Amino acid sequence: MIKTIKNFNLSALTTFKVGGKVKFFVEAENLEQLKEAIDFAKKNKLILKVLGGGTNSLISDRGFDGLIIKYTARHISLSDDYIMAEAGAPMGALTQLAFLRGIKNFANFAGLPGTVGGAIYGNAGSFGNSIGDFILDIEAINEEGELKKINKKEIEFDYRFSNFKKNGLIILSARFLIEYGDKKEISKIMQECMQRRIQTQPLSESSAGCVFRNTKIEEISPENLKKLFQLFPDLRNISSKNKQIPASFLIDKAEFKGMKVGGVEVSQKHANFLITHKGAKAQDIALLIEKIKEGVKEKFGVVLREEVQWIGF
Ligand SMILES: Cc1cc2nc3c(=O)[nH]c(=O)nc-3n(C[C@H](O)[C@H](O)[C@H](O)COP(=O)(O)OP(=O)(O)OC[C@H]3O[C@@H](n4cnc5c(N)ncnc54)[C@H](O)[C@@H]3O)c2cc1C
């Protein structure tokens, strides 16, 4: 049986550590409890939102006038042809199990925070791979409590996008294809990924990772792109591989590093990370995001779009 908590403070549930209260909160440990929570939302006419690790979410200071479900089902199992993970499983657990069994697909995800469900929702990725690359199929549930099995072919994955951002389904679990490799080689890749994170990201601070998506070259007008390449010749090289202009590059060149609004600051270590200090408000983050967007648009004509998910705004 589920325990619904009224006026629950959400700030501890996200890595930004900001945000107000939610009308109702439920932690669902398994499908049965999740169905109960969905039913509760339906009966009480509440808008429903699922939270995973809270590592990519910005919750408003006003909180959320509905039901937040933290789905914590986290079983992971390995079969001959695939690995299955429930949505609440931490990505770290999936990556570690894959390594222990000599599976190489997930090596580039070493150090990627959050849950399997959150990663699929935003097609999270790192160092050249996105989670959508390895999906076989997904089990999900809709707000009527109906179960769905969705084949990879029916899922739209793009850079930091999946159609779960549009269809409102709650991801229950996913099956991933597996490729075996040399354990020593996998370990080396994982260590290199971790090392790059330690060197480039402010990991000891509170943040939600990259706040903005990188901008696809095709989204920038030819005139603005030409200007950018003239201003920063090394940008041609930086953007040649994945055809994207890194948001961190533009924010850095627009001289936002170190800029503060209230208790929030643009990280000196990684310009696309906003770090929150004690007393920070979601409103401070929202204002700083707006300032950065305006500044980058004015200086370089590039419209940055948020990667972080807004809840309750
Ligand atoms: C230090 C740091 C480094 C990071 N590095 C990276 C990186 O290298 N690459 C990268 O892509 N991201 C990175 N991130 C961002 C974040 O970790 C990822 O986006 C992660 O996949 C989010 O997972 P989560 O479980 O925390 O999602 P949450 O923040 O809990 O949720 C994000 C969104 O997913 C939805 N969601 C969550 N679970 C489900 C579900 N079961 N069904 C349907 N919707 C669901 C939520 O409703 C919300 O809209 C980083 C974050 C931090 C703090």
CSV table of C-alpha atoms and ligand atoms in Angstrom, one decimal:
chain,number,residue,atom,x,y,z
A,1,MET,CA,0.0,0.0,0.0
A,2,ILE,CA,1.3,3.5,-0.8
A,3,LYS,CA,1.9,6.2,1.6
A,4,THR,CA,0.9,9.6,0.3
A,5,ILE,CA,2.6,12.6,1.9
A,6,LYS,CA,0.9,16.0,1.8
A,7,ASN,CA,2.8,19.2,1.3
A,8,PHE,CA,6.1,17.4,0.8
A,9,ASN,CA,9.2,19.6,0.4
A,10,LEU,CA,10.9,18.7,-2.9
A,11,SER,CA,14.2,20.5,-2.5
A,12,ALA,CA,16.0,17.5,-1.2
A,13,LEU,CA,14.9,15.4,-4.1
A,14,THR,CA,16.9,17.2,-6.8
A,15,THR,CA,20.6,17.9,-7.1
A,16,PHE,CA,19.9,21.6,-7.5
A,17,LYS,CA,18.5,21.4,-4.0
A,18,VAL,CA,15.9,24.1,-4.6
A,19,GLY,CA,12.2,24.2,-5.0
A,20,GLY,CA,9.0,24.3,-3.0
A,21,LYS,CA,6.4,21.8,-1.8
A,22,VAL,CA,4.3,19.4,-3.8
A,23,LYS,CA,0.6,18.9,-3.0
A,24,PHE,CA,1.1,15.1,-2.7
A,25,PHE,CA,4.2,12.9,-2.8
A,26,VAL,CA,4.5,9.2,-3.2
A,27,GLU,CA,7.5,6.9,-3.3
A,28,ALA,CA,6.5,3.8,-5.4
A,29,GLU,CA,8.8,0.9,-5.0
A,30,ASN,CA,7.2,-1.4,-7.6
A,31,LEU,CA,4.6,-1.6,-10.3
A,32,GLU,CA,1.7,-2.4,-8.0
A,33,GLN,CA,2.5,0.8,-5.9
A,34,LEU,CA,2.9,2.8,-9.0
A,35,LYS,CA,-0.5,1.7,-10.3
A,36,GLU,CA,-2.0,2.7,-6.9
A,37,ALA,CA,-0.4,6.1,-7.2
A,38,ILE,CA,-1.7,6.6,-10.7
A,39,ASP,CA,-5.1,5.7,-9.4
A,40,PHE,CA,-4.8,8.1,-6.6
A,41,ALA,CA,-4.0,10.9,-9.1
A,42,LYS,CA,-6.9,10.0,-11.2
A,43,LYS,CA,-9.4,9.9,-8.4
A,44,ASN,CA,-8.2,13.2,-7.0
A,45,LYS,CA,-7.8,14.9,-10.4
A,46,LEU,CA,-4.2,15.6,-9.8
A,47,ILE,CA,-1.5,16.3,-12.5
A,48,LEU,CA,1.1,13.6,-12.2
A,49,LYS,CA,4.9,13.8,-12.6
A,50,VAL,CA,7.5,11.1,-12.1
A,51,LEU,CA,10.9,11.9,-10.7
A,52,GLY,CA,14.0,9.7,-11.0
A,53,GLY,CA,17.2,10.8,-9.4
A,54,GLY,CA,16.3,14.5,-9.7
A,55,THR,CA,19.7,15.2,-11.4
A,56,ASN,CA,18.2,17.0,-14.4
A,57,SER,CA,15.1,18.8,-12.8
A,58,LEU,CA,14.5,22.3,-11.7
A,59,ILE,CA,11.5,22.6,-9.4
A,60,SER,CA,9.8,26.0,-8.9
A,61,ASP,CA,9.9,27.8,-5.6
A,62,ARG,CA,6.1,27.5,-5.7
A,63,GLY,CA,6.4,23.8,-5.8
A,64,PHE,CA,4.1,21.6,-7.8
A,65,ASP,CA,0.3,21.5,-7.6
A,66,GLY,CA,-0.2,17.8,-8.2
A,67,LEU,CA,1.3,14.5,-7.4
A,68,ILE,CA,5.0,13.7,-7.7
A,69,ILE,CA,5.9,10.0,-7.8
A,70,LYS,CA,9.4,8.9,-7.2
A,71,TYR,CA,9.7,5.5,-8.9
A,72,THR,CA,12.3,3.5,-7.2
A,73,ALA,CA,11.9,0.0,-8.7
A,74,ARG,CA,15.6,-0.8,-9.5
A,75,HIS,CA,15.9,-4.5,-10.4
A,76,ILE,CA,18.6,-5.2,-13.1
A,77,SER,CA,18.9,-8.7,-14.7
A,78,LEU,CA,21.1,-10.2,-17.4
A,79,SER,CA,20.0,-12.7,-20.0
A,80,ASP,CA,21.9,-14.2,-22.9
A,81,ASP,CA,20.9,-11.5,-25.4
A,82,TYR,CA,20.0,-8.4,-23.3
A,83,ILE,CA,20.2,-6.6,-20.0
A,84,MET,CA,17.0,-5.5,-18.4
A,85,ALA,CA,16.8,-2.6,-16.0
A,86,GLU,CA,13.9,-1.1,-14.1
A,87,ALA,CA,13.4,2.7,-14.5
A,88,GLY,CA,14.4,3.5,-10.9
A,89,ALA,CA,17.8,1.7,-11.2
A,90,PRO,CA,20.7,4.1,-10.9
A,91,MET,CA,22.7,4.5,-14.1
A,92,GLY,CA,25.8,3.8,-12.0
A,93,ALA,CA,24.4,0.3,-11.0
A,94,LEU,CA,23.7,-0.5,-14.7
A,95,THR,CA,27.1,0.7,-15.8
A,96,GLN,CA,28.9,-1.3,-13.0
A,97,LEU,CA,27.0,-4.5,-13.6
A,98,ALA,CA,27.7,-4.3,-17.3
A,99,PHE,CA,31.4,-3.8,-16.5
A,100,LEU,CA,31.4,-6.8,-14.1
A,101,ARG,CA,29.9,-9.0,-16.8
A,102,GLY,CA,32.3,-7.8,-19.5
A,103,ILE,CA,29.6,-5.8,-21.4
A,104,LYS,CA,31.1,-2.8,-23.2
A,105,ASN,CA,28.1,-0.8,-24.4
A,106,PHE,CA,27.7,1.2,-21.2
A,107,ALA,CA,31.4,2.1,-20.5
A,108,ASN,CA,31.1,5.7,-21.8
A,109,PHE,CA,28.3,6.3,-19.3
A,110,ALA,CA,30.6,5.9,-16.3
A,111,GLY,CA,29.8,8.7,-13.9
A,112,LEU,CA,26.5,9.6,-15.5
A,113,PRO,CA,24.2,10.4,-12.6
A,114,GLY,CA,20.4,9.7,-12.3
A,115,THR,CA,18.2,6.7,-13.1
A,116,VAL,CA,17.6,4.6,-16.1
A,117,GLY,CA,14.1,6.2,-16.5
A,118,GLY,CA,15.4,9.7,-16.4
A,119,ALA,CA,18.2,8.8,-18.9
A,120,ILE,CA,15.7,7.4,-21.4
A,121,TYR,CA,13.4,10.3,-21.0
A,122,GLY,CA,16.1,12.8,-22.0
A,123,ASN,CA,18.2,10.4,-24.1
A,124,ALA,CA,21.1,11.1,-21.8
A,125,GLY,CA,24.6,10.3,-22.9
A,126,SER,CA,28.2,11.0,-22.7
A,127,PHE,CA,31.4,10.7,-24.6
A,128,GLY,CA,29.8,9.9,-27.9
A,129,ASN,CA,27.0,7.5,-26.8
A,130,SER,CA,23.4,8.1,-25.9
A,131,ILE,CA,21.3,5.6,-24.0
A,132,GLY,CA,18.9,5.4,-27.0
A,133,ASP,CA,21.7,3.8,-29.0
A,134,PHE,CA,21.3,0.5,-27.0
A,135,ILE,CA,17.6,0.2,-26.4
A,136,LEU,CA,15.8,-2.9,-27.6
A,137,ASP,CA,12.4,-2.1,-26.1
A,138,ILE,CA,10.7,-0.4,-23.2
A,139,GLU,CA,7.8,-1.1,-20.9
A,140,ALA,CA,5.7,1.8,-19.9
A,141,ILE,CA,2.4,2.7,-18.3
A,142,ASN,CA,0.0,5.5,-19.2
A,143,GLU,CA,-2.1,7.7,-16.9
A,144,GLU,CA,-5.0,5.3,-17.2
A,145,GLY,CA,-2.8,2.5,-15.7
A,146,GLU,CA,-2.5,0.6,-19.1
A,147,LEU,CA,0.7,-1.2,-19.8
A,148,LYS,CA,2.5,-0.7,-23.1
A,149,LYS,CA,5.4,-2.5,-24.7
A,150,ILE,CA,7.2,-0.2,-27.0
A,151,ASN,CA,9.7,-1.4,-29.6
A,152,LYS,CA,12.8,0.6,-30.4
A,153,LYS,CA,11.4,1.4,-33.9
A,154,GLU,CA,8.4,3.2,-32.3
A,155,ILE,CA,10.6,5.4,-30.2
A,156,GLU,CA,12.0,8.7,-31.5
A,157,PHE,CA,15.4,9.3,-30.1
A,158,ASP,CA,17.4,12.4,-30.9
A,159,TYR,CA,20.1,14.5,-29.2
A,160,ARG,CA,18.8,14.8,-25.6
A,161,PHE,CA,15.3,14.0,-26.8
A,162,SER,CA,13.0,11.0,-26.7
A,163,ASN,CA,9.3,11.1,-27.5
A,164,PHE,CA,8.6,10.3,-23.8
A,165,LYS,CA,8.9,14.1,-23.5
A,166,LYS,CA,5.7,14.3,-25.5
A,167,ASN,CA,3.7,11.1,-24.9
A,168,GLY,CA,3.3,11.4,-21.1
A,169,LEU,CA,4.1,7.7,-20.6
A,170,ILE,CA,5.9,6.6,-17.4
A,171,ILE,CA,8.8,4.4,-18.2
A,172,LEU,CA,8.8,1.1,-16.2
A,173,SER,CA,11.8,-0.7,-17.6
A,174,ALA,CA,14.0,-1.2,-20.6
A,175,ARG,CA,15.8,-4.0,-22.3
A,176,PHE,CA,19.2,-3.1,-23.7
A,177,LEU,CA,21.3,-4.9,-26.3
A,178,ILE,CA,24.6,-6.2,-25.1
A,179,GLU,CA,28.0,-6.4,-26.7
A,180,TYR,CA,30.8,-8.1,-24.9
A,181,GLY,CA,34.4,-6.8,-24.8
A,182,ASP,CA,37.7,-7.0,-23.0
A,183,LYS,CA,37.2,-6.2,-19.3
A,184,LYS,CA,40.5,-4.4,-19.1
A,185,GLU,CA,39.6,-2.2,-22.0
A,186,ILE,CA,36.2,-1.5,-20.6
A,187,SER,CA,37.8,-0.5,-17.2
A,188,LYS,CA,40.2,1.8,-19.0
A,189,ILE,CA,37.4,3.6,-20.9
A,190,MET,CA,35.4,4.0,-17.7
A,191,GLN,CA,38.4,5.4,-15.8
A,192,GLU,CA,39.1,7.8,-18.6
A,193,CYS,CA,35.5,9.0,-18.6
A,194,MET,CA,35.5,9.5,-14.9
A,195,GLN,CA,38.8,11.4,-15.1
A,196,ARG,CA,37.4,13.7,-17.8
A,197,ARG,CA,34.4,14.4,-15.6
A,198,ILE,CA,36.6,15.1,-12.5
A,199,GLN,CA,38.8,17.4,-14.6
A,200,THR,CA,36.0,19.4,-16.4
A,201,GLN,CA,32.9,19.3,-14.1
A,202,PRO,CA,32.3,20.9,-10.7
A,203,LEU,CA,31.4,17.6,-9.1
A,204,SER,CA,31.7,18.7,-5.5
A,205,GLU,CA,29.0,21.5,-6.0
A,206,SER,CA,25.2,21.2,-6.3
A,207,SER,CA,24.1,21.3,-9.9
A,208,ALA,CA,22.0,19.6,-12.5
A,209,GLY,CA,24.8,19.0,-15.0
A,210,CYS,CA,24.5,20.9,-18.3
A,211,VAL,CA,21.7,23.4,-18.1
A,212,PHE,CA,21.6,24.0,-21.9
A,213,ARG,CA,21.6,21.7,-24.9
A,214,ASN,CA,24.4,22.1,-27.4
A,215,THR,CA,23.2,23.7,-30.5
A,216,LYS,CA,23.0,21.7,-33.7
A,217,ILE,CA,24.9,23.6,-36.5
A,218,GLU,CA,21.8,23.3,-38.7
A,219,GLU,CA,19.9,25.4,-36.1
A,220,ILE,CA,22.2,28.3,-36.6
A,221,SER,CA,21.8,30.7,-39.5
A,222,PRO,CA,24.7,30.6,-42.1
A,223,GLU,CA,25.6,34.2,-41.4
A,224,ASN,CA,25.8,33.7,-37.7
A,225,LEU,CA,27.8,30.5,-38.1
A,226,LYS,CA,30.2,32.2,-40.4
A,227,LYS,CA,30.7,35.0,-37.9
A,228,LEU,CA,31.3,32.4,-35.1
A,229,PHE,CA,33.9,30.6,-37.2
A,230,GLN,CA,35.6,33.9,-38.0
A,231,LEU,CA,35.7,34.9,-34.3
A,232,PHE,CA,36.8,31.5,-33.0
A,233,PRO,CA,38.7,29.6,-35.7
A,234,ASP,CA,39.1,26.6,-33.4
A,235,LEU,CA,35.3,26.2,-33.2
A,236,ARG,CA,35.4,24.5,-36.6
A,237,ASN,CA,37.4,21.7,-35.2
A,238,ILE,CA,35.4,21.5,-31.9
A,239,SER,CA,32.1,21.3,-33.8
A,240,SER,CA,33.2,19.1,-36.7
A,241,LYS,CA,32.6,15.7,-35.1
A,242,ASN,CA,29.1,15.9,-33.8
A,243,LYS,CA,28.0,19.0,-35.8
A,244,GLN,CA,27.1,20.9,-32.6
A,245,ILE,CA,28.3,24.1,-31.1
A,246,PRO,CA,28.8,23.4,-27.4
A,247,ALA,CA,26.7,25.6,-25.1
A,248,SER,CA,29.6,25.8,-22.6
A,249,PHE,CA,31.8,27.3,-25.3
A,250,LEU,CA,29.3,30.1,-26.1
A,251,ILE,CA,28.6,30.8,-22.5
A,252,ASP,CA,32.3,31.0,-21.7
A,253,LYS,CA,33.0,33.3,-24.7
A,254,ALA,CA,30.1,35.5,-23.7
A,255,GLU,CA,31.9,35.9,-20.4
A,256,PHE,CA,29.3,34.5,-18.1
A,257,LYS,CA,31.7,32.3,-16.0
A,258,GLY,CA,31.4,33.3,-12.4
A,259,MET,CA,28.3,35.4,-12.9
A,260,LYS,CA,25.9,35.2,-9.9
A,261,VAL,CA,22.2,35.8,-9.3
A,262,GLY,CA,21.3,35.4,-5.7
A,263,GLY,CA,22.7,32.0,-4.5
A,264,VAL,CA,23.3,30.7,-8.0
A,265,GLU,CA,26.5,31.0,-10.0
A,266,VAL,CA,27.9,30.0,-13.4
A,267,SER,CA,30.6,27.5,-12.7
A,268,GLN,CA,34.2,28.6,-13.3
A,269,LYS,CA,35.0,25.0,-14.1
A,270,HIS,CA,32.3,24.3,-16.7
A,271,ALA,CA,30.3,27.2,-18.1
A,272,ASN,CA,27.2,25.1,-18.8
A,273,PHE,CA,26.9,24.1,-15.1
A,274,LEU,CA,24.9,26.4,-12.8
A,275,ILE,CA,25.9,25.7,-9.2
A,276,THR,CA,23.6,26.5,-6.3
A,277,HIS,CA,24.8,27.7,-2.9
A,278,LYS,CA,23.0,27.8,0.4
A,279,GLY,CA,19.8,29.9,0.2
A,280,ALA,CA,19.6,29.6,-3.6
A,281,LYS,CA,16.1,29.8,-5.1
A,282,ALA,CA,14.7,28.3,-8.3
A,283,GLN,CA,13.9,31.9,-9.3
A,284,ASP,CA,17.6,32.7,-9.1
A,285,ILE,CA,18.4,29.9,-11.5
A,286,ALA,CA,15.5,30.9,-13.8
A,287,LEU,CA,16.8,34.5,-13.9
A,288,LEU,CA,20.4,33.4,-14.6
A,289,ILE,CA,19.2,31.1,-17.4
A,290,GLU,CA,17.3,34.1,-18.9
A,291,LYS,CA,20.4,36.3,-18.7
A,292,ILE,CA,22.6,33.7,-20.3
A,293,LYS,CA,20.1,33.1,-23.1
A,294,GLU,CA,19.8,36.9,-23.8
A,295,GLY,CA,23.6,37.4,-23.7
A,296,VAL,CA,24.4,34.5,-26.0
A,297,LYS,CA,21.7,35.5,-28.4
A,298,GLU,CA,22.8,39.1,-28.5
A,299,LYS,CA,26.5,38.3,-28.9
A,300,PHE,CA,26.4,35.3,-31.2
A,301,GLY,CA,22.8,35.1,-32.6
A,302,VAL,CA,22.4,31.6,-31.1
A,303,VAL,CA,19.3,30.7,-29.2
A,304,LEU,CA,20.2,28.3,-26.4
A,305,ARG,CA,17.6,25.8,-25.3
A,306,GLU,CA,17.4,24.2,-21.9
A,307,GLU,CA,18.3,20.6,-21.3
A,308,VAL,CA,17.2,20.8,-17.7
A,309,GLN,CA,13.5,20.0,-17.1
A,310,TRP,CA,11.3,22.7,-15.6
A,311,ILE,CA,8.7,21.4,-13.0
A,312,GLY,CA,5.9,23.6,-11.6
A,313,PHE,CA,6.8,26.8,-13.5
B,1,LIG,C1,27.2,16.3,-12.1
B,1,LIG,C2,26.2,16.0,-13.2
B,1,LIG,C3,26.7,15.5,-14.4
B,1,LIG,C4,25.8,15.2,-15.5
B,1,LIG,N1,26.3,14.7,-16.7
B,1,LIG,C5,25.5,14.4,-17.7
B,1,LIG,C6,26.0,13.8,-18.9
B,1,LIG,O1,27.2,13.6,-19.1
B,1,LIG,N2,25.1,13.5,-19.9
B,1,LIG,C7,23.7,13.8,-19.7
B,1,LIG,O2,23.0,13.5,-20.7
B,1,LIG,N3,23.2,14.3,-18.6
B,1,LIG,C8,24.1,14.6,-17.5
B,1,LIG,N4,23.6,15.1,-16.4
B,1,LIG,C9,22.1,15.3,-16.3
B,1,LIG,C10,21.3,14.1,-15.7
B,1,LIG,O3,22.1,13.4,-14.8
B,1,LIG,C11,20.7,13.2,-16.8
B,1,LIG,O4,19.9,14.0,-17.6
B,1,LIG,C12,20.0,12.0,-16.1
B,1,LIG,O5,19.7,11.1,-17.2
B,1,LIG,C13,18.6,12.5,-15.5
B,1,LIG,O6,18.1,11.3,-14.8
B,1,LIG,P1,17.3,11.5,-13.5
B,1,LIG,O7,16.8,10.2,-13.1
B,1,LIG,O8,18.0,12.2,-12.4
B,1,LIG,O9,16.1,12.4,-14.0
B,1,LIG,P2,15.2,13.4,-13.2
B,1,LIG,O10,15.9,14.7,-13.0
B,1,LIG,O11,14.6,12.7,-12.0
B,1,LIG,O12,14.0,13.6,-14.3
B,1,LIG,C14,14.3,14.2,-15.5
B,1,LIG,C15,13.1,14.1,-16.4
B,1,LIG,O13,12.8,12.7,-16.6
B,1,LIG,C16,11.5,12.4,-16.3
B,1,LIG,N5,11.5,11.0,-15.8
B,1,LIG,C17,12.3,10.5,-14.8
B,1,LIG,N6,12.0,9.2,-14.6
B,1,LIG,C18,11.0,8.9,-15.5
B,1,LIG,C19,10.2,7.7,-15.8
B,1,LIG,N7,10.4,6.5,-15.1
B,1,LIG,N8,9.3,7.7,-16.8
B,1,LIG,C20,9.1,8.9,-17.5
B,1,LIG,N9,9.7,10.1,-17.2
B,1,LIG,C21,10.7,10.0,-16.3
B,1,LIG,C22,11.1,13.4,-15.2
B,1,LIG,O14,9.7,13.5,-15.2
B,1,LIG,C23,11.8,14.6,-15.7
B,1,LIG,O15,11.0,15.3,-16.6
B,1,LIG,C24,24.4,15.4,-15.3
B,1,LIG,C25,23.9,15.8,-14.1
B,1,LIG,C26,24.8,16.1,-13.1
B,1,LIG,C27,24.3,16.6,-11.7
